[in-house]
Amino acid sequence: MARVRRVWRNSFFAFLSQLIRLSTNFLLFVGVARLYGIEAFGQFTTAHTLSTVFLLLADFGFDTLVAMEIARNRPQARQIARRYFSQKVVFAGAAALGMLGLSLVQHFSWQTRTLVQIFAVYVFGASLNNFFFAFFKGFEEFHHETRISFWINGGLLGLLILLGIVHVPIQFIALAFVVTRLMGLFMSSGIASRLAGGSVMRLTFDRWRETWRSVAVFGGHFLFGSLFFVLDTILLSFWRGDRDVGIYQAAFKIVGLSLIVPDIAINTIIPVLARLHAEGDERWAILGRLLNKMLSLVGLPICIILFVCPDQIIAILYGGDDFRQAVPILRLFALTIYVRFAVDVYGLMMTTSQRQTVRMYIVIAGTMINLALNVYMIPRYGPWGAALVSFVTNVLVGVGYVIGSRQPFLRWTGDPLYVVSFCISLGIAILEWNFREVSVWLTAPLTIVLCGLIAYFIGFSREELKLISARSRPVSSAPMAGGG
């Protein structure tokens, strides 16, 4: 099936893009932690997390909306891109200025304030880059993003090695982010103009109100849906200081690396599912159900490894005793990661079935609950309290996704093949817990191999395996073999 093969091809390029980006950032943060110490690590991650929050304001759902609109109407790609690009520039500029303003009114240390101001410039460049990456996704040509990510992140990594050798002030590390993102913006705008048959970087404000209605819904979801997962770091910075931020972020960076799989799968499949639903194709539900099972099974070994061996992982990555307090936080985050793997597809089904408004209300409620709980937990329990609130919030939002998606939860999650696979994997986790002193270098690959074999031989039916490998074409929405 050509469409499935295209999905696999795009998934491969999306994986490479995310891997390049996240591995570069991960190596950067590990290097900062080791070379500059826990307080400087806290300062740097505070500024970077703030840039993530303001990047949410700058992107404001434009990227998902642009990818879906272009996927539905490619002949009008240039007109669509120009219409949304104008608003994107306004939002990106406002976000960068807002971050600069915050650095002047908030009582940061002078090191943190300088880093925040540098990352404000990064927000503007990164936001416009994201717009063009979404444009490529609308054409289902993910390889452009991969190539650009390779060059800008390779350049960033090279600069980091050079700057680290001479041990420059940490502000120069932040400047490297800005320079490489501006390089990427130059590359991506040229490719987008070629695909569109003309420049898309043209400011036009006609049909502003009409465009804004769509942007507001996607932006509300995008902002609040991401904010409840980073709000805790900001509040820790305000109420507990740089050291607690460093402890929390030591575990959180591992979470970000772990979530590369659902991010890739969902970003790759959005244009396909949007088109299938618009065409009234019954394969929309079949593909969504299969993706949900795949992510749930993939999330199991990741959860097991992080829950059983967090102490060894923290020691290997960060060294010393300063980050030992991050161990129980990472163990709790392991459960949060599995929740994300298990429920994110329900949210995706809402987006591609034009129920984005309902999804927006769910994440707004989740953010408000997150804020209220953190007001109580962070001052009393610090980083561990923030991690617990994150877990509770993700569970509640996940329940909202399940209900709001109108997909048959019992049929999806109660699939006998999945239930058996889950129970066997749980048995493996209990066994490894009793032998958790065994080296993670043995435990991790053993867990991945065992869970992979269980998923392949037990978790999927033959029809599902054929669909995954593109050897068959589903013709009805009837339950696949092994369904609940």
CSV table of N, CA and C in Angstrom, one decimal, residues 306-457:
chain,number,residue,atom,x,y,z
A,306,LEU,N,13.2,2.9,33.0
A,306,LEU,CA,13.4,4.1,33.8
A,306,LEU,C,12.9,3.9,35.2
A,307,PHE,N,11.9,3.0,35.4
A,307,PHE,CA,11.4,2.7,36.7
A,307,PHE,C,12.3,1.8,37.5
A,308,VAL,N,13.0,0.9,36.9
A,308,VAL,CA,13.8,-0.1,37.6
A,308,VAL,C,15.2,0.5,37.8
A,309,CYS,N,15.8,1.2,36.9
A,309,CYS,CA,17.2,1.6,36.9
A,309,CYS,C,17.4,3.1,36.9
A,310,PRO,N,16.6,4.0,37.6
A,310,PRO,CA,16.9,5.4,37.5
A,310,PRO,C,18.2,5.8,38.1
A,311,ASP,N,18.6,5.2,39.2
A,311,ASP,CA,19.8,5.6,39.9
A,311,ASP,C,21.0,5.4,39.0
A,312,GLN,N,21.1,4.2,38.3
A,312,GLN,CA,22.2,4.0,37.4
A,312,GLN,C,22.2,4.9,36.2
A,313,ILE,N,21.0,5.2,35.7
A,313,ILE,CA,20.9,6.1,34.5
A,313,ILE,C,21.4,7.6,34.9
A,314,ILE,N,20.9,8.0,36.0
A,314,ILE,CA,21.3,9.4,36.5
A,314,ILE,C,22.8,9.4,36.7
A,315,ALA,N,23.4,8.4,37.4
A,315,ALA,CA,24.8,8.4,37.6
A,315,ALA,C,25.7,8.3,36.3
A,316,ILE,N,25.2,7.6,35.4
A,316,ILE,CA,25.9,7.5,34.1
A,316,ILE,C,25.9,8.8,33.4
A,317,LEU,N,24.8,9.5,33.4
A,317,LEU,CA,24.7,10.7,32.6
A,317,LEU,C,25.3,11.9,33.3
A,318,TYR,N,25.1,12.0,34.6
A,318,TYR,CA,25.4,13.3,35.2
A,318,TYR,C,26.6,13.1,36.2
A,319,GLY,N,26.9,11.9,36.7
A,319,GLY,CA,28.0,11.7,37.6
A,319,GLY,C,27.8,12.3,38.9
A,320,GLY,N,28.7,12.0,39.9
A,320,GLY,CA,28.7,12.6,41.2
A,320,GLY,C,27.4,12.4,42.0
A,321,ASP,N,27.4,13.1,43.2
A,321,ASP,CA,26.2,12.9,44.1
A,321,ASP,C,25.2,14.1,44.0
A,322,ASP,N,25.6,15.1,43.3
A,322,ASP,CA,24.7,16.3,43.2
A,322,ASP,C,23.3,16.0,42.7
A,323,PHE,N,23.3,15.0,41.8
A,323,PHE,CA,22.0,14.8,41.1
A,323,PHE,C,21.3,13.5,41.6
A,324,ARG,N,21.7,13.0,42.8
A,324,ARG,CA,21.1,11.8,43.3
A,324,ARG,C,19.6,12.1,43.7
A,325,GLN,N,19.3,13.3,44.0
A,325,GLN,CA,17.9,13.6,44.3
A,325,GLN,C,16.9,13.4,43.1
A,326,ALA,N,17.5,13.4,41.9
A,326,ALA,CA,16.7,13.2,40.7
A,326,ALA,C,16.2,11.8,40.5
A,327,VAL,N,16.7,10.8,41.3
A,327,VAL,CA,16.4,9.4,41.1
A,327,VAL,C,14.9,9.1,41.3
A,328,PRO,N,14.3,9.5,42.5
A,328,PRO,CA,12.9,9.2,42.7
A,328,PRO,C,12.0,10.0,41.7
A,329,ILE,N,12.5,11.1,41.3
A,329,ILE,CA,11.7,11.9,40.3
A,329,ILE,C,11.6,11.2,39.0
A,330,LEU,N,12.8,10.6,38.5
A,330,LEU,CA,12.8,9.9,37.3
A,330,LEU,C,11.9,8.6,37.3
A,331,ARG,N,11.9,8.0,38.5
A,331,ARG,CA,11.1,6.8,38.7
A,331,ARG,C,9.6,7.2,38.5
A,332,LEU,N,9.2,8.3,39.1
A,332,LEU,CA,7.8,8.7,38.9
A,332,LEU,C,7.5,9.1,37.5
A,333,PHE,N,8.5,9.8,36.9
A,333,PHE,CA,8.3,10.2,35.5
A,333,PHE,C,8.2,9.0,34.5
A,334,ALA,N,8.7,7.8,34.9
A,334,ALA,CA,8.6,6.6,34.1
A,334,ALA,C,7.1,6.3,33.9
A,335,LEU,N,6.3,6.4,35.0
A,335,LEU,CA,4.9,6.2,34.9
A,335,LEU,C,4.2,7.2,34.0
A,336,THR,N,4.6,8.5,34.1
A,336,THR,CA,4.0,9.5,33.3
A,336,THR,C,4.3,9.3,31.8
A,337,ILE,N,5.5,8.8,31.5
A,337,ILE,CA,5.8,8.5,30.1
A,337,ILE,C,4.9,7.5,29.6
A,338,TYR,N,4.6,6.4,30.3
A,338,TYR,CA,3.7,5.4,29.8
A,338,TYR,C,2.3,5.9,29.6
A,339,VAL,N,1.8,6.8,30.5
A,339,VAL,CA,0.5,7.4,30.3
A,339,VAL,C,0.5,8.2,29.0
A,340,ARG,N,1.5,8.9,28.7
A,340,ARG,CA,1.6,9.7,27.4
A,340,ARG,C,1.5,8.8,26.2
A,341,PHE,N,2.3,7.7,26.3
A,341,PHE,CA,2.3,6.7,25.2
A,341,PHE,C,0.9,6.1,24.9
A,342,ALA,N,0.2,5.9,26.0
A,342,ALA,CA,-1.1,5.2,26.0
A,342,ALA,C,-2.3,6.0,25.6
A,343,VAL,N,-2.2,7.3,25.8
A,343,VAL,CA,-3.4,8.2,25.5
A,343,VAL,C,-3.3,9.2,24.4
A,344,ASP,N,-2.0,9.5,24.0
A,344,ASP,CA,-1.9,10.6,23.0
A,344,ASP,C,-2.6,10.4,21.7
A,345,VAL,N,-2.8,9.2,21.3
A,345,VAL,CA,-3.5,8.9,20.0
A,345,VAL,C,-5.0,9.3,20.1
A,346,TYR,N,-5.6,9.1,21.3
A,346,TYR,CA,-7.0,9.6,21.5
A,346,TYR,C,-7.1,11.1,21.2
A,347,GLY,N,-6.1,11.8,21.7
A,347,GLY,CA,-6.1,13.3,21.4
A,347,GLY,C,-5.9,13.5,19.9
A,348,LEU,N,-5.1,12.7,19.3
A,348,LEU,CA,-4.9,12.9,17.8
A,348,LEU,C,-6.1,12.6,17.1
A,349,MET,N,-6.9,11.6,17.5
A,349,MET,CA,-8.2,11.3,16.8
A,349,MET,C,-9.2,12.5,16.9
A,350,MET,N,-9.1,13.2,18.1
A,350,MET,CA,-9.9,14.4,18.2
A,350,MET,C,-9.5,15.5,17.2
A,351,THR,N,-8.2,15.7,17.1
A,351,THR,CA,-7.7,16.8,16.2
A,351,THR,C,-8.1,16.5,14.8
A,352,THR,N,-7.9,15.3,14.3
A,352,THR,CA,-8.1,14.9,12.9
A,352,THR,C,-9.6,14.8,12.6
A,353,SER,N,-10.4,14.7,13.6
A,353,SER,CA,-11.9,14.6,13.3
A,353,SER,C,-12.6,15.9,13.6
A,354,GLN,N,-11.8,17.0,13.6
A,354,GLN,CA,-12.3,18.3,13.8
A,354,GLN,C,-13.0,18.5,15.1
A,355,ARG,N,-12.5,17.9,16.2
A,355,ARG,CA,-13.0,18.1,17.5
A,355,ARG,C,-12.0,18.8,18.4
A,356,GLN,N,-11.2,19.6,17.7
A,356,GLN,CA,-10.1,20.3,18.3
A,356,GLN,C,-10.5,21.3,19.4
A,357,THR,N,-11.7,21.8,19.3
A,357,THR,CA,-12.3,22.7,20.3
A,357,THR,C,-12.4,22.0,21.6
A,358,VAL,N,-13.0,20.8,21.6
A,358,VAL,CA,-13.2,20.0,22.8
A,358,VAL,C,-11.8,19.7,23.4
A,359,ARG,N,-10.8,19.3,22.5
A,359,ARG,CA,-9.5,19.0,23.1
A,359,ARG,C,-8.9,20.2,23.7
A,360,MET,N,-9.1,21.4,23.2
A,360,MET,CA,-8.6,22.6,23.8
A,360,MET,C,-9.2,22.8,25.2
A,361,TYR,N,-10.5,22.6,25.4
A,361,TYR,CA,-11.1,22.8,26.7
A,361,TYR,C,-10.5,21.8,27.7
A,362,ILE,N,-10.2,20.6,27.2
A,362,ILE,CA,-9.6,19.6,28.1
A,362,ILE,C,-8.3,20.0,28.6
A,363,VAL,N,-7.4,20.5,27.7
A,363,VAL,CA,-6.1,20.8,28.2
A,363,VAL,C,-6.1,22.1,29.0
A,364,ILE,N,-7.0,23.0,28.7
A,364,ILE,CA,-7.1,24.2,29.5
A,364,ILE,C,-7.5,23.8,31.0
A,365,ALA,N,-8.4,22.9,31.1
A,365,ALA,CA,-8.8,22.4,32.4
A,365,ALA,C,-7.6,21.7,33.1
A,366,GLY,N,-6.9,20.9,32.3
A,366,GLY,CA,-5.7,20.3,32.8
A,366,GLY,C,-4.6,21.2,33.3
A,367,THR,N,-4.4,22.3,32.6
A,367,THR,CA,-3.4,23.3,33.0
A,367,THR,C,-3.9,24.0,34.3
A,368,MET,N,-5.1,24.3,34.4
A,368,MET,CA,-5.6,25.0,35.6
A,368,MET,C,-5.5,24.1,36.9
A,369,ILE,N,-5.8,22.8,36.7
A,369,ILE,CA,-5.6,21.8,37.7
A,369,ILE,C,-4.1,21.7,38.1
A,370,ASN,N,-3.2,21.7,37.1
A,370,ASN,CA,-1.8,21.6,37.3
A,370,ASN,C,-1.3,22.7,38.1
A,371,LEU,N,-1.7,23.9,37.7
A,371,LEU,CA,-1.3,25.1,38.5
A,371,LEU,C,-1.8,25.1,39.9
A,372,ALA,N,-3.0,24.7,40.1
A,372,ALA,CA,-3.6,24.7,41.5
A,372,ALA,C,-2.8,23.7,42.4
A,373,LEU,N,-2.6,22.5,41.8
A,373,LEU,CA,-1.9,21.5,42.6
A,373,LEU,C,-0.4,21.9,42.9
A,374,ASN,N,0.2,22.5,41.9
A,374,ASN,CA,1.6,22.9,42.1
A,374,ASN,C,1.8,24.1,43.1
A,375,VAL,N,0.7,24.9,43.2
A,375,VAL,CA,0.8,26.0,44.2
A,375,VAL,C,0.9,25.4,45.6
A,376,TYR,N,0.3,24.2,45.8
A,376,TYR,CA,0.4,23.6,47.1
A,376,TYR,C,1.6,22.7,47.2
A,377,MET,N,1.9,21.9,46.2
A,377,MET,CA,3.0,20.9,46.3
A,377,MET,C,4.4,21.4,46.2
A,378,ILE,N,4.7,22.3,45.3
A,378,ILE,CA,6.0,22.8,45.0
A,378,ILE,C,6.6,23.4,46.3
A,379,PRO,N,6.0,24.4,46.9
A,379,PRO,CA,6.6,25.0,48.1
A,379,PRO,C,6.9,23.9,49.2
A,380,ARG,N,6.1,22.9,49.3
A,380,ARG,CA,6.2,21.9,50.4
A,380,ARG,C,7.1,20.7,50.0
A,381,TYR,N,7.1,20.2,48.8
A,381,TYR,CA,7.8,19.0,48.4
A,381,TYR,C,8.8,19.2,47.3
A,382,GLY,N,8.9,20.4,46.8
A,382,GLY,CA,9.9,20.7,45.8
A,382,GLY,C,9.8,19.9,44.5
A,383,PRO,N,10.9,19.5,43.9
A,383,PRO,CA,10.9,18.8,42.6
A,383,PRO,C,10.0,17.5,42.6
A,384,TRP,N,10.0,16.7,43.7
A,384,TRP,CA,9.2,15.5,43.7
A,384,TRP,C,7.7,15.8,43.7
A,385,GLY,N,7.3,16.9,44.4
A,385,GLY,CA,5.9,17.3,44.4
A,385,GLY,C,5.5,17.7,43.0
A,386,ALA,N,6.4,18.4,42.2
A,386,ALA,CA,6.1,18.8,40.9
A,386,ALA,C,6.0,17.6,39.9
A,387,ALA,N,6.8,16.6,40.1
A,387,ALA,CA,6.7,15.4,39.3
A,387,ALA,C,5.4,14.6,39.6
A,388,LEU,N,5.0,14.6,40.8
A,388,LEU,CA,3.7,13.9,41.2
A,388,LEU,C,2.5,14.7,40.5
A,389,VAL,N,2.6,16.0,40.6
A,389,VAL,CA,1.5,16.8,40.0
A,389,VAL,C,1.5,16.5,38.5
A,390,SER,N,2.7,16.4,37.8
A,390,SER,CA,2.7,16.2,36.4
A,390,SER,C,2.1,14.8,36.1
A,391,PHE,N,2.3,13.8,36.9
A,391,PHE,CA,1.7,12.5,36.6
A,391,PHE,C,0.2,12.6,36.8
A,392,VAL,N,-0.3,13.2,37.8
A,392,VAL,CA,-1.7,13.3,38.0
A,392,VAL,C,-2.4,14.0,36.9
A,393,THR,N,-1.8,15.1,36.5
A,393,THR,CA,-2.4,16.0,35.4
A,393,THR,C,-2.4,15.2,34.1
A,394,ASN,N,-1.4,14.5,33.8
A,394,ASN,CA,-1.4,13.7,32.5
A,394,ASN,C,-2.4,12.6,32.6
A,395,VAL,N,-2.7,12.0,33.7
A,395,VAL,CA,-3.7,11.0,33.8
A,395,VAL,C,-5.1,11.6,33.6
A,396,LEU,N,-5.3,12.7,34.2
A,396,LEU,CA,-6.6,13.4,34.1
A,396,LEU,C,-6.9,13.9,32.6
A,397,VAL,N,-5.9,14.4,32.0
A,397,VAL,CA,-6.0,14.9,30.6
A,397,VAL,C,-6.2,13.6,29.7
A,398,GLY,N,-5.5,12.5,30.0
A,398,GLY,CA,-5.7,11.3,29.3
A,398,GLY,C,-7.1,10.8,29.3
A,399,VAL,N,-7.7,10.8,30.5
A,399,VAL,CA,-9.1,10.4,30.7
A,399,VAL,C,-10.0,11.3,29.8
A,400,GLY,N,-9.7,12.6,29.8
A,400,GLY,CA,-10.5,13.6,29.0
A,400,GLY,C,-10.4,13.2,27.5
A,401,TYR,N,-9.2,12.9,27.1
A,401,TYR,CA,-9.0,12.5,25.7
A,401,TYR,C,-9.8,11.3,25.3
A,402,VAL,N,-9.8,10.3,26.2
A,402,VAL,CA,-10.5,9.1,25.9
A,402,VAL,C,-12.0,9.3,25.7
A,403,ILE,N,-12.5,10.1,26.6
A,403,ILE,CA,-14.0,10.5,26.6
A,403,ILE,C,-14.3,11.3,25.4
A,404,GLY,N,-13.5,12.4,25.2
A,404,GLY,CA,-13.7,13.3,24.1
A,404,GLY,C,-13.5,12.8,22.7
A,405,SER,N,-12.7,11.8,22.6
A,405,SER,CA,-12.4,11.2,21.2
A,405,SER,C,-13.5,10.4,20.7
A,406,ARG,N,-14.4,9.9,21.6
A,406,ARG,CA,-15.5,9.0,21.2
A,406,ARG,C,-15.0,7.7,20.5
A,407,GLN,N,-13.8,7.4,20.8
A,407,GLN,CA,-13.3,6.1,20.4
A,407,GLN,C,-13.6,5.0,21.4
A,408,PRO,N,-13.8,3.7,21.0
A,408,PRO,CA,-14.1,2.7,21.9
A,408,PRO,C,-13.0,2.2,22.8
A,409,PHE,N,-12.8,2.8,24.0
A,409,PHE,CA,-11.7,2.6,24.8
A,409,PHE,C,-11.5,1.1,25.2
A,410,LEU,N,-12.6,0.5,25.6
A,410,LEU,CA,-12.6,-1.0,25.9
A,410,LEU,C,-12.1,-1.8,24.8
A,411,ARG,N,-12.6,-1.5,23.6
A,411,ARG,CA,-12.2,-2.3,22.4
A,411,ARG,C,-10.8,-2.1,22.1
A,412,TRP,N,-10.3,-0.8,22.2
A,412,TRP,CA,-8.9,-0.5,21.9
A,412,TRP,C,-7.9,-1.1,23.0
A,413,THR,N,-8.2,-0.8,24.2
A,413,THR,CA,-7.3,-1.2,25.3
A,413,THR,C,-7.6,-2.6,25.8
A,414,GLY,N,-8.8,-3.1,25.7
A,414,GLY,CA,-9.1,-4.4,26.1
A,414,GLY,C,-8.9,-5.5,25.1
A,415,ASP,N,-8.2,-5.1,24.0
A,415,ASP,CA,-7.8,-6.1,23.0
A,415,ASP,C,-7.0,-7.2,23.7
A,416,PRO,N,-7.5,-8.5,23.6
A,416,PRO,CA,-6.8,-9.6,24.3
A,416,PRO,C,-5.3,-9.7,24.1
A,417,LEU,N,-4.9,-9.5,22.8
A,417,LEU,CA,-3.5,-9.6,22.5
A,417,LEU,C,-2.7,-8.5,23.2
A,418,TYR,N,-3.2,-7.3,23.4
A,418,TYR,CA,-2.5,-6.3,24.1
A,418,TYR,C,-2.5,-6.6,25.6
A,419,VAL,N,-3.6,-7.1,26.1
A,419,VAL,CA,-3.7,-7.3,27.6
A,419,VAL,C,-2.7,-8.4,27.9
A,420,VAL,N,-2.6,-9.5,27.1
A,420,VAL,CA,-1.6,-10.5,27.4
A,420,VAL,C,-0.2,-10.0,27.4
A,421,SER,N,0.1,-9.2,26.4
A,421,SER,CA,1.4,-8.6,26.2
A,421,SER,C,1.7,-7.7,27.4
A,422,PHE,N,0.8,-6.9,27.9
A,422,PHE,CA,1.0,-6.0,29.0
A,422,PHE,C,1.3,-6.9,30.3
A,423,CYS,N,0.5,-7.9,30.5
A,423,CYS,CA,0.7,-8.7,31.7
A,423,CYS,C,2.1,-9.4,31.7
A,424,ILE,N,2.5,-9.9,30.6
A,424,ILE,CA,3.8,-10.6,30.5
A,424,ILE,C,4.9,-9.5,30.8
A,425,SER,N,4.8,-8.3,30.2
A,425,SER,CA,5.8,-7.3,30.4
A,425,SER,C,5.8,-6.8,31.8
A,426,LEU,N,4.6,-6.8,32.5
A,426,LEU,CA,4.6,-6.5,33.9
A,426,LEU,C,5.3,-7.5,34.7
A,427,GLY,N,5.2,-8.8,34.3
A,427,GLY,CA,5.9,-9.8,35.0
A,427,GLY,C,7.4,-9.6,34.9
A,428,ILE,N,7.9,-9.2,33.7
A,428,ILE,CA,9.3,-8.9,33.5
A,428,ILE,C,9.7,-7.8,34.4
A,429,ALA,N,8.9,-6.8,34.5
A,429,ALA,CA,9.2,-5.6,35.3
A,429,ALA,C,9.4,-6.0,36.8
A,430,ILE,N,8.5,-6.9,37.3
A,430,ILE,CA,8.6,-7.3,38.7
A,430,ILE,C,9.9,-8.1,38.9
A,431,LEU,N,10.2,-9.0,37.9
A,431,LEU,CA,11.4,-9.8,38.1
A,431,LEU,C,12.7,-8.9,38.1
A,432,GLU,N,12.7,-7.9,37.2
A,432,GLU,CA,13.9,-7.0,37.1
A,432,GLU,C,13.9,-6.1,38.4
A,433,TRP,N,12.8,-5.8,39.0
A,433,TRP,CA,12.8,-5.0,40.2
A,433,TRP,C,13.5,-5.8,41.3
A,434,ASN,N,13.3,-7.0,41.4
A,434,ASN,CA,14.0,-7.8,42.4
A,434,ASN,C,15.5,-8.0,42.2
A,435,PHE,N,15.9,-7.7,40.9
A,435,PHE,CA,17.4,-7.8,40.6
A,435,PHE,C,17.8,-6.5,40.0
A,436,ARG,N,17.4,-5.4,40.6
A,436,ARG,CA,17.7,-4.1,40.1
A,436,ARG,C,19.1,-3.6,40.3
A,437,GLU,N,19.9,-4.4,41.1
A,437,GLU,CA,21.3,-4.1,41.2
A,437,GLU,C,22.1,-4.5,40.0
A,438,VAL,N,21.5,-5.3,39.1
A,438,VAL,CA,22.2,-5.7,37.9
A,438,VAL,C,22.4,-4.5,37.0
A,439,SER,N,23.5,-4.4,36.3
A,439,SER,CA,23.9,-3.3,35.5
A,439,SER,C,22.8,-2.9,34.5
A,440,VAL,N,22.5,-1.6,34.3
A,440,VAL,CA,21.6,-1.2,33.3
A,440,VAL,C,22.0,-1.5,31.9
A,441,TRP,N,23.3,-1.7,31.7
A,441,TRP,CA,23.8,-2.0,30.4
A,441,TRP,C,23.4,-3.4,30.0
A,442,LEU,N,23.0,-4.2,31.0
A,442,LEU,CA,22.4,-5.6,30.7
A,442,LEU,C,20.9,-5.5,30.7
A,443,THR,N,20.4,-4.8,31.7
A,443,THR,CA,18.9,-4.8,31.9
A,443,THR,C,18.2,-4.1,30.8
A,444,ALA,N,18.7,-2.9,30.3
A,444,ALA,CA,18.0,-2.2,29.2
A,444,ALA,C,17.9,-3.0,27.9
A,445,PRO,N,19.0,-3.5,27.4
A,445,PRO,CA,18.8,-4.2,26.1
A,445,PRO,C,18.0,-5.5,26.3
A,446,LEU,N,18.1,-6.1,27.4
A,446,LEU,CA,17.3,-7.3,27.7
A,446,LEU,C,15.8,-7.0,27.7
A,447,THR,N,15.5,-5.9,28.4
A,447,THR,CA,14.1,-5.5,28.4
A,447,THR,C,13.6,-5.1,27.0
A,448,ILE,N,14.3,-4.4,26.3
A,448,ILE,CA,13.9,-4.0,24.9
A,448,ILE,C,13.7,-5.3,24.0
A,449,VAL,N,14.6,-6.2,24.1
A,449,VAL,CA,14.5,-7.4,23.3
A,449,VAL,C,13.3,-8.2,23.7
A,450,LEU,N,13.1,-8.5,25.0
A,450,LEU,CA,12.0,-9.3,25.4
A,450,LEU,C,10.7,-8.7,25.1
A,451,CYS,N,10.5,-7.4,25.4
A,451,CYS,CA,9.3,-6.7,25.1
A,451,CYS,C,9.0,-6.6,23.6
A,452,GLY,N,10.1,-6.5,22.8
A,452,GLY,CA,9.9,-6.5,21.4
A,452,GLY,C,9.4,-7.8,20.9
A,453,LEU,N,10.0,-8.9,21.4
A,453,LEU,CA,9.5,-10.2,21.0
A,453,LEU,C,8.1,-10.5,21.4
A,454,ILE,N,7.8,-10.0,22.6
A,454,ILE,CA,6.4,-10.2,23.1
A,454,ILE,C,5.4,-9.4,22.2
A,455,ALA,N,5.8,-8.2,21.8
A,455,ALA,CA,4.9,-7.4,21.0
A,455,ALA,C,4.7,-8.0,19.6
A,456,TYR,N,5.8,-8.5,19.0
A,456,TYR,CA,5.8,-9.1,17.7
A,456,TYR,C,5.0,-10.4,17.6
A,457,PHE,N,5.3,-11.3,18.5
A,457,PHE,CA,4.7,-12.6,18.5
A,457,PHE,C,3.3,-12.7,19.2
